[in-house]
mmCIF file of C-alpha atoms in Angstrom:
data_model
loop_
_atom_site.group_PDB
_atom_site.id
_atom_site.type_symbol
_atom_site.label_atom_id
_atom_site.label_comp_id
_atom_site.label_asym_id
_atom_site.label_seq_id
_atom_site.Cartn_x
_atom_site.Cartn_y
_atom_site.Cartn_z
ATOM 1 C CA MET A 62 -4.849 111.696 141.776
ATOM 2 C CA VAL A 63 -6.409 114.876 140.454
ATOM 3 C CA THR A 64 -7.658 115.761 143.909
ATOM 4 C CA GLY A 65 -4.231 115.300 145.343
ATOM 5 C CA GLN A 66 -2.647 117.407 142.652
ATOM 6 C CA MET A 67 -5.241 120.161 143.240
ATOM 7 C CA ARG A 68 -4.533 120.102 146.999
ATOM 8 C CA ALA A 69 -0.762 120.339 146.377
ATOM 9 C CA PHE A 70 -1.299 123.267 144.005
ATOM 10 C CA VAL A 71 -3.452 125.107 146.513
ATOM 11 C CA ARG A 72 -0.918 124.525 149.301
ATOM 12 C CA ARG A 73 1.962 125.701 147.087
ATOM 13 C CA TYR A 74 0.457 129.094 146.128
ATOM 14 C CA PRO A 75 -0.657 131.284 149.073
ATOM 15 C CA ALA A 76 -2.882 133.513 146.917
ATOM 16 C CA VAL A 77 -4.742 130.472 145.587
ATOM 17 C CA ARG A 78 -5.004 129.032 149.115
ATOM 18 C CA HIS A 79 -6.438 132.333 150.379
ATOM 19 C CA ALA A 80 -8.938 132.551 147.535
ATOM 20 C CA THR A 81 -9.967 128.918 148.025
ATOM 21 C CA ARG A 82 -10.508 129.481 151.695
ATOM 22 C CA GLN A 83 -12.708 132.582 151.008
ATOM 23 C CA LEU A 84 -14.702 130.572 148.522
ATOM 24 C CA ARG A 85 -15.187 127.559 150.835
ATOM 25 C CA ILE A 86 -16.405 129.885 153.617
ATOM 26 C CA ARG A 87 -19.272 130.874 151.356
ATOM 27 C CA LEU A 88 -20.222 127.446 150.024
ATOM 28 C CA PRO A 89 -22.636 124.976 151.618
ATOM 29 C CA GLN A 90 -20.842 122.147 153.399
ATOM 30 C CA GLY A 91 -22.315 119.613 150.941
ATOM 31 C CA LEU A 92 -20.526 121.385 148.080
ATOM 32 C CA GLY A 93 -17.150 121.411 149.833
ATOM 33 C CA GLY A 94 -17.715 124.388 152.080
ATOM 34 C CA VAL A 95 -16.126 124.853 155.489
ATOM 35 C CA SER A 96 -18.205 123.395 158.328
ATOM 36 C CA ARG A 97 -20.347 125.924 160.138
ATOM 37 C CA ASP A 98 -18.345 125.759 163.399
ATOM 38 C CA ARG A 99 -15.177 126.771 161.478
ATOM 39 C CA ARG A 100 -16.687 129.700 159.639
ATOM 40 C CA PRO A 101 -15.865 133.174 161.000
ATOM 41 C CA PRO A 102 -18.884 135.357 161.698
ATOM 42 C CA ARG A 103 -19.609 138.118 159.212
ATOM 43 C CA GLN A 104 -19.103 140.626 162.073
ATOM 44 C CA ARG A 105 -17.380 139.885 165.390
ATOM 45 C CA SER A 106 -18.845 141.912 168.282
ATOM 46 C CA PHE A 107 -17.764 141.480 171.902
ATOM 47 C CA SER A 108 -16.850 143.233 175.104
ATOM 48 C CA LEU A 109 -13.102 143.361 176.025
ATOM 49 C CA ARG A 110 -12.172 143.655 179.680
ATOM 50 C CA LEU A 111 -9.705 146.531 180.322
ATOM 51 C CA PRO A 112 -7.110 146.560 183.149
ATOM 52 C CA ARG A 113 -7.310 148.887 186.117
ATOM 53 C CA ARG A 114 -4.314 149.171 188.363
ATOM 54 C CA ALA A 115 -4.946 149.121 192.119
ATOM 55 C CA GLY A 116 -4.723 152.747 193.345
ATOM 56 C CA SER A 117 -4.924 154.249 189.865
ATOM 57 C CA PRO A 118 -7.661 156.758 188.944
ATOM 58 C CA THR A 119 -11.071 155.335 188.285
ATOM 59 C CA ALA A 120 -11.733 157.339 185.136
ATOM 60 C CA GLY A 121 -12.208 155.538 181.848
ATOM 61 C CA PRO A 122 -14.260 152.475 180.836
ATOM 62 C CA ASP A 123 -13.973 149.034 182.439
ATOM 63 C CA THR A 124 -14.715 147.320 179.158
ATOM 64 C CA LEU A 125 -14.215 148.126 175.495
ATOM 65 C CA GLN A 126 -16.951 147.370 172.995
ATOM 66 C CA VAL A 127 -15.288 145.882 169.871
ATOM 67 C CA SER A 128 -16.968 145.241 166.563
ATOM 68 C CA ALA A 129 -14.935 144.265 163.489
ATOM 69 C CA PRO A 130 -15.211 142.057 160.401
ATOM 70 C CA GLY A 131 -15.263 138.403 161.502
ATOM 71 C CA GLY A 132 -12.085 137.391 159.626
ATOM 72 C CA PHE A 133 -9.802 140.009 161.240
ATOM 73 C CA TRP A 134 -7.041 138.265 163.116
ATOM 74 C CA MET A 135 -6.701 140.796 165.913
ATOM 75 C CA ALA A 136 -10.398 140.832 166.800
ATOM 76 C CA LYS A 137 -10.452 137.015 166.836
ATOM 77 C CA LYS A 138 -7.436 136.838 169.136
ATOM 78 C CA LEU A 139 -8.831 139.373 171.554
ATOM 79 C CA GLN A 140 -12.231 137.716 171.708
ATOM 80 C CA ARG A 141 -10.696 134.338 172.379
ATOM 81 C CA GLY A 142 -7.978 135.297 174.839
ATOM 82 C CA GLY A 143 -8.632 138.801 176.096
ATOM 83 C CA LEU A 144 -5.785 141.276 176.815
ATOM 84 C CA ALA A 145 -4.256 138.682 179.187
ATOM 85 C CA ASN A 146 -3.254 136.696 176.086
ATOM 86 C CA TYR A 147 -2.043 139.613 173.928
ATOM 87 C CA GLU A 148 1.450 140.986 174.565
ATOM 88 C CA PRO A 149 0.854 141.342 178.318
ATOM 89 C CA GLU A 150 4.546 142.212 179.040
ATOM 90 C CA THR A 151 4.562 145.120 176.618
ATOM 91 C CA LEU A 152 1.084 146.308 177.526
ATOM 92 C CA ALA A 153 2.096 146.464 181.200
ATOM 93 C CA CYS A 154 5.211 148.517 180.353
ATOM 94 C CA PHE A 155 3.200 150.702 177.984
ATOM 95 C CA LEU A 156 0.663 151.523 180.683
ATOM 96 C CA ALA A 157 3.517 152.264 183.090
ATOM 97 C CA ALA A 158 4.999 154.622 180.515
ATOM 98 C CA LEU A 159 1.689 156.526 180.395
ATOM 99 C CA GLU A 160 2.254 157.334 184.057
ATOM 100 C CA HIS A 161 6.042 157.931 184.050
ATOM 101 C CA ALA A 162 6.904 159.478 180.669
ATOM 102 C CA ARG A 163 6.798 163.282 180.365
ATOM 103 C CA SER A 164 3.616 164.891 179.050
ATOM 104 C CA GLY A 165 2.951 164.500 175.379
ATOM 105 C CA ALA A 166 1.109 162.480 172.710
ATOM 106 C CA VAL A 167 0.978 158.796 172.146
ATOM 107 C CA LEU A 168 1.534 157.529 168.600
ATOM 108 C CA ASP A 169 0.349 153.979 167.865
ATOM 109 C CA ILE A 170 2.180 153.248 164.584
ATOM 110 C CA GLY A 171 0.942 150.091 162.916
ATOM 111 C CA SER A 172 -2.135 150.144 165.148
ATOM 112 C CA ASN A 173 -4.320 147.472 163.508
ATOM 113 C CA VAL A 174 -7.734 147.847 165.339
ATOM 114 C CA GLY A 175 -6.048 150.065 167.930
ATOM 115 C CA VAL A 176 -5.316 148.051 171.072
ATOM 116 C CA TYR A 177 -2.518 150.381 172.271
ATOM 117 C CA SER A 178 -4.190 153.593 171.204
ATOM 118 C CA THR A 179 -7.519 152.783 172.782
ATOM 119 C CA LEU A 180 -5.770 151.724 176.024
ATOM 120 C CA ALA A 181 -3.860 155.034 176.064
ATOM 121 C CA ALA A 182 -7.110 156.991 175.540
ATOM 122 C CA ALA A 183 -8.929 154.933 178.160
ATOM 123 C CA ARG A 184 -6.239 155.187 180.815
ATOM 124 C CA SER A 185 -4.687 158.609 180.276
ATOM 125 C CA GLN A 186 -5.485 162.152 179.170
ATOM 126 C CA ARG A 187 -2.761 162.109 176.474
ATOM 127 C CA PRO A 188 -3.526 163.052 172.880
ATOM 128 C CA THR A 189 -3.589 159.719 171.004
ATOM 129 C CA TYR A 190 -3.058 158.861 167.323
ATOM 130 C CA ALA A 191 -3.435 155.486 165.628
ATOM 131 C CA PHE A 192 -1.613 154.996 162.272
ATOM 132 C CA GLU A 193 -3.009 152.237 160.100
ATOM 133 C CA PRO A 194 -2.618 152.195 156.279
ATOM 134 C CA THR A 195 -4.991 149.281 155.436
ATOM 135 C CA PRO A 196 -8.323 151.006 154.781
ATOM 136 C CA ALA A 197 -10.643 148.284 156.178
ATOM 137 C CA ILE A 198 -8.607 147.909 159.307
ATOM 138 C CA ALA A 199 -8.368 151.698 159.805
ATOM 139 C CA ALA A 200 -12.135 151.858 159.455
ATOM 140 C CA ALA A 201 -12.524 149.200 162.181
ATOM 141 C CA ALA A 202 -10.130 151.112 164.483
ATOM 142 C CA ARG A 203 -12.118 154.303 163.902
ATOM 143 C CA ALA A 204 -15.380 152.507 164.649
ATOM 144 C CA VAL A 205 -14.004 151.099 167.925
ATOM 145 C CA ALA A 206 -12.912 154.534 169.074
ATOM 146 C CA VAL A 207 -16.230 156.152 168.155
ATOM 147 C CA ARG A 208 -18.318 153.410 169.689
ATOM 148 C CA ASN A 209 -16.475 153.750 173.003
ATOM 149 C CA ASN A 210 -16.359 157.536 172.894
ATOM 150 C CA LEU A 211 -12.545 157.539 173.060
ATOM 151 C CA PRO A 212 -10.554 160.483 171.587
ATOM 152 C CA VAL A 213 -8.389 158.449 169.258
ATOM 153 C CA ARG A 214 -7.530 160.088 165.922
ATOM 154 C CA VAL A 215 -7.050 157.369 163.316
ATOM 155 C CA VAL A 216 -4.526 158.429 160.621
ATOM 156 C CA GLU A 217 -4.813 156.358 157.450
ATOM 157 C CA LEU A 218 -1.263 156.447 156.194
ATOM 158 C CA ALA A 219 1.990 154.447 156.495
ATOM 159 C CA LEU A 220 4.979 156.115 158.152
ATOM 160 C CA SER A 221 8.242 155.404 156.367
ATOM 161 C CA SER A 222 11.623 156.883 155.502
ATOM 162 C CA HIS A 223 10.175 159.051 152.668
ATOM 163 C CA SER A 224 6.954 160.687 151.538
ATOM 164 C CA GLY A 225 4.777 159.842 148.546
ATOM 165 C CA THR A 226 2.901 156.674 147.702
ATOM 166 C CA GLY A 227 3.924 153.026 147.772
ATOM 167 C CA PRO A 228 2.560 149.493 147.664
ATOM 168 C CA LEU A 229 1.241 147.834 150.846
ATOM 169 C CA PHE A 230 1.633 144.091 150.398
ATOM 170 C CA LEU A 231 -1.380 142.228 151.672
ATOM 171 C CA SER A 232 -0.497 139.072 153.586
ATOM 172 C CA ALA A 233 -2.083 135.656 152.909
ATOM 173 C CA THR A 234 -1.078 134.655 156.429
ATOM 174 C CA SER A 235 -2.919 137.288 158.413
ATOM 175 C CA ASP A 236 -4.317 140.829 157.921
ATOM 176 C CA ALA A 237 -2.031 141.722 160.864
ATOM 177 C CA SER A 238 0.973 140.974 158.656
ATOM 178 C CA ASN A 239 0.381 143.474 155.855
ATOM 179 C CA SER A 240 3.656 145.270 155.240
ATOM 180 C CA LEU A 241 5.475 147.764 153.038
ATOM 181 C CA ALA A 242 8.280 145.155 152.837
ATOM 182 C CA ARG A 243 7.989 143.054 149.662
ATOM 183 C CA GLY A 244 8.206 139.333 150.471
ATOM 184 C CA PHE A 245 7.780 139.644 154.256
ATOM 185 C CA ARG A 246 4.841 137.255 154.034
ATOM 186 C CA PRO A 247 3.279 135.298 151.146
ATOM 187 C CA GLY A 248 1.003 137.775 149.510
ATOM 188 C CA VAL A 249 -2.544 137.966 148.109
ATOM 189 C CA GLY A 250 -2.123 141.354 146.415
ATOM 190 C CA ARG A 251 -1.122 144.887 147.020
ATOM 191 C CA LEU A 252 -2.721 148.271 147.307
ATOM 192 C CA PRO A 253 -1.291 151.846 146.954
ATOM 193 C CA VAL A 254 -1.111 153.753 150.203
ATOM 194 C CA ARG A 255 0.039 157.197 151.234
ATOM 195 C CA LEU A 256 3.507 157.420 152.746
ATOM 196 C CA GLU A 257 4.813 160.107 155.071
ATOM 197 C CA THR A 258 7.784 160.526 157.365
ATOM 198 C CA LEU A 259 7.221 160.931 161.076
ATOM 199 C CA SER A 260 9.143 164.182 161.101
ATOM 200 C CA HIS A 261 7.072 165.773 158.319
ATOM 201 C CA TRP A 262 3.832 164.575 159.866
ATOM 202 C CA GLN A 263 4.840 165.947 163.316
ATOM 203 C CA GLU A 264 5.829 169.279 161.876
ATOM 204 C CA ALA A 265 2.550 169.611 159.936
ATOM 205 C CA GLU A 266 0.350 168.601 162.889
ATOM 206 C CA GLY A 267 2.250 170.354 165.656
ATOM 207 C CA VAL A 268 2.101 167.232 167.868
ATOM 208 C CA CYS A 269 4.598 166.711 170.716
ATOM 209 C CA PRO A 270 5.155 162.916 170.945
ATOM 210 C CA SER A 271 6.328 161.345 174.189
ATOM 211 C CA ILE A 272 5.472 157.664 173.573
ATOM 212 C CA LEU A 273 5.682 155.780 170.302
ATOM 213 C CA LYS A 274 4.624 152.162 169.654
ATOM 214 C CA LEU A 275 6.010 150.690 166.427
ATOM 215 C CA ASP A 276 4.766 147.463 164.850
ATOM 216 C CA THR A 277 5.071 147.735 161.092
ATOM 217 C CA GLU A 278 6.260 144.216 160.131
ATOM 218 C CA THR A 279 10.004 144.731 159.585
ATOM 219 C CA THR A 280 9.918 148.353 158.412
ATOM 220 C CA GLU A 281 10.379 149.823 161.919
ATOM 221 C CA PRO A 282 13.880 151.122 160.995
ATOM 222 C CA ASP A 283 12.328 153.103 158.127
ATOM 223 C CA VAL A 284 9.914 154.729 160.568
ATOM 224 C CA ILE A 285 12.802 155.639 162.857
ATOM 225 C CA ALA A 286 14.862 156.934 159.933
ATOM 226 C CA GLY A 287 12.006 159.195 158.874
ATOM 227 C CA GLY A 288 11.558 160.380 162.432
ATOM 228 C CA LEU A 289 15.122 161.038 163.638
ATOM 229 C CA GLU A 290 14.420 164.773 164.190
ATOM 230 C CA VAL A 291 11.463 163.767 166.349
ATOM 231 C CA LEU A 292 13.653 161.474 168.450
ATOM 232 C CA ARG A 293 16.310 164.194 168.758
ATOM 233 C CA ARG A 294 13.952 166.922 169.718
ATOM 234 C CA PHE A 295 11.214 165.194 171.820
ATOM 235 C CA ARG A 296 13.126 162.103 173.160
ATOM 236 C CA PRO A 297 10.035 159.814 173.238
ATOM 237 C CA TRP A 298 9.933 156.373 174.781
ATOM 238 C CA VAL A 299 9.736 153.875 171.860
ATOM 239 C CA PHE A 300 8.068 150.426 172.103
ATOM 240 C CA CYS A 301 9.192 148.507 169.035
ATOM 241 C CA GLU A 302 8.690 145.014 167.601
ATOM 242 C CA VAL A 303 11.961 143.415 166.475
ATOM 243 C CA LEU A 304 11.608 140.375 164.216
ATOM 244 C CA PRO A 305 14.687 138.236 163.439
ATOM 245 C CA GLY A 306 16.084 137.539 159.993
ATOM 246 C CA TRP A 307 15.408 140.878 158.242
ATOM 247 C CA GLY A 308 18.356 143.004 159.294
ATOM 248 C CA VAL A 309 16.107 145.059 161.558
ATOM 249 C CA GLU A 310 18.395 144.764 164.593
ATOM 250 C CA GLU A 311 21.517 146.192 162.975
ATOM 251 C CA ARG A 312 19.664 149.068 161.364
ATOM 252 C CA LEU A 313 17.903 150.008 164.634
ATOM 253 C CA MET A 314 21.222 150.093 166.552
ATOM 254 C CA ALA A 315 22.843 152.190 163.850
ATOM 255 C CA LEU A 316 20.028 154.749 164.098
ATOM 256 C CA LEU A 317 19.617 154.781 167.882
ATOM 257 C CA GLU A 318 23.216 154.624 169.152
ATOM 258 C CA PRO A 319 24.102 158.208 168.076
ATOM 259 C CA LEU A 320 20.970 159.349 169.983
ATOM 260 C CA GLU A 321 22.224 157.573 173.132
ATOM 261 C CA TYR A 322 19.094 155.539 173.498
ATOM 262 C CA ARG A 323 19.041 152.475 175.810
ATOM 263 C CA TRP A 324 17.230 149.286 174.897
ATOM 264 C CA TYR A 325 15.347 146.789 177.028
ATOM 265 C CA GLN A 326 13.967 143.436 175.779
ATOM 266 C CA LEU A 327 10.412 143.030 177.219
ATOM 267 C CA CYS A 328 10.509 139.335 177.802
ATOM 268 C CA GLY A 329 9.453 137.623 181.014
ATOM 269 C CA HIS A 330 8.614 139.650 184.065
ATOM 270 C CA PRO A 331 10.072 143.071 185.007
ATOM 271 C CA PRO A 332 12.473 144.519 186.008
ATOM 272 C CA TYR A 333 14.315 144.449 182.680
ATOM 273 C CA ARG A 334 17.962 145.370 182.294
ATOM 274 C CA PRO A 335 19.550 147.390 179.463
ATOM 275 C CA ARG A 336 20.932 145.114 176.750
ATOM 276 C CA PRO A 337 24.267 145.752 174.956
ATOM 277 C CA THR A 338 22.719 144.791 171.565
ATOM 278 C CA ILE A 339 19.283 144.567 169.957
ATOM 279 C CA THR A 340 18.346 141.108 168.807
ATOM 280 C CA GLY A 341 15.294 139.551 167.235
ATOM 281 C CA ASN A 342 15.969 136.305 169.036
ATOM 282 C CA SER A 343 13.890 135.794 172.191
ATOM 283 C CA PRO A 344 13.551 133.058 174.805
ATOM 284 C CA ASP A 345 9.820 133.273 174.066
ATOM 285 C CA PRO A 346 9.045 133.726 170.335
ATOM 286 C CA THR A 347 5.703 135.308 171.198
ATOM 287 C CA GLN A 348 7.524 138.190 172.931
ATOM 288 C CA ARG A 349 9.232 140.371 170.265
ATOM 289 C CA MET A 350 8.793 143.835 171.709
ATOM 290 C CA TRP A 351 11.550 146.121 173.016
ATOM 291 C CA LEU A 352 11.567 149.442 174.853
ATOM 292 C CA PHE A 353 13.990 152.023 173.588
ATOM 293 C CA ALA A 354 14.433 154.629 176.306
ATOM 294 C CA PRO A 355 16.152 158.028 175.835
ATOM 295 C CA THR A 356 17.442 158.229 179.401
ATOM 296 C CA THR A 357 17.759 156.104 182.513
ATOM 297 C CA LEU A 358 14.241 155.007 183.372
ATOM 298 C CA PRO A 359 12.513 156.771 186.316
ATOM 299 C CA GLU A 360 12.591 155.128 189.666
ATOM 300 C CA GLY A 361 9.477 153.000 190.287
ATOM 301 C CA VAL A 362 8.643 152.357 186.640
ATOM 302 C CA TRP A 363 9.131 148.552 187.031
ATOM 303 C CA ASP A 364 6.976 148.499 190.138
ATOM 304 C CA THR A 365 4.255 150.248 188.176
ATOM 305 C CA ALA A 366 4.700 147.753 185.317
ATOM 306 C CA ARG A 367 4.343 144.831 187.707
ATOM 307 C CA ALA A 368 1.131 146.205 189.104
ATOM 308 C CA TRP A 369 -0.272 146.720 185.611
ATOM 309 C CA ARG A 370 0.762 143.169 184.700
ATOM 310 C CA ARG A 371 -1.288 141.819 187.588
ATOM 311 C CA ALA A 372 -4.242 143.868 186.319
ATOM 312 C CA ILE A 373 -3.779 142.636 182.757
ATOM 313 C CA ASP A 374 -3.596 139.004 183.857
ATOM 314 C CA ALA A 375 -7.149 139.435 185.159
ATOM 315 C CA CYS A 376 -8.365 140.633 181.749
ATOM 316 C CA THR A 377 -9.527 137.239 180.546
ATOM 317 C CA PRO A 378 -12.446 136.847 178.137
ATOM 318 C CA LEU A 379 -15.868 137.719 179.597
ATOM 319 C CA ALA A 380 -18.228 134.795 180.105
ATOM 320 C CA GLY A 381 -20.026 133.620 176.965
ATOM 321 C CA GLN A 382 -17.681 135.423 174.558
ATOM 322 C CA THR A 383 -14.889 132.970 173.919
ATOM 323 C CA ALA A 384 -16.609 131.248 170.955
ATOM 324 C CA GLU A 385 -16.799 132.656 167.479
#
């Protein structure tokens, strides 16, 4: 009875469940520890195959050397499935945008370990910035860029609708779900982080953005609100996650409609058609990314995206690296 009550208590409170899991990882199995085959490694190091489109320049590495703490969700997913199993629809369109969007910088906002920013640096000559407010994850992103000699500048702050400091709520579900939004996921704590608006940061740095990727766990409208002057002046392409149930859709449309942006849901295979509304609902719940375009897309962009998708589908895990 006591054991059952303890298990129910642990399941009910995410912070307790998280702490219990961390404790069991460190205990011998005979004392209730997690079995060896289920324990994450202390450090996860592997090679990640990168796509190369047929006919594209041969510059840049064919693989990315990744090393990150063993419990990081993103590193685990990439090691197990490769890029072929991580947002391939969006990655293909993102790589096509690197070729078709006007010259300018790439901003990977909510970068985690830097999948989009490292791809941009590996497959283009564009200035590239990765924004990640969680210190440990930002350190991992910086280490990946340095190890692969890629010119990615990691910016350790959270972009929002105002400047100052604020709490980042740490998720019990996954380190990839940390958010400025209270209650987005069951939490295990919070830490103060520096906040800045995109417009203020751009003015201070003198960067000319042409491609933005936003994945900030339901605070994407706040990033847009703090960067309206950037969108008006530079008209960047915006790749944005849209999750249902948090009022994100309505806020995004209210912000983007006056700027005459068009929106495309990146679900299935291209070509994609402009949608009359933005919705968090998707035929495939693993595909939540949208493209917000300032003008009619250039001719040939979907052909380029299809070619990149074929290249990404070949980016499966390298032999001998699928296990933890």
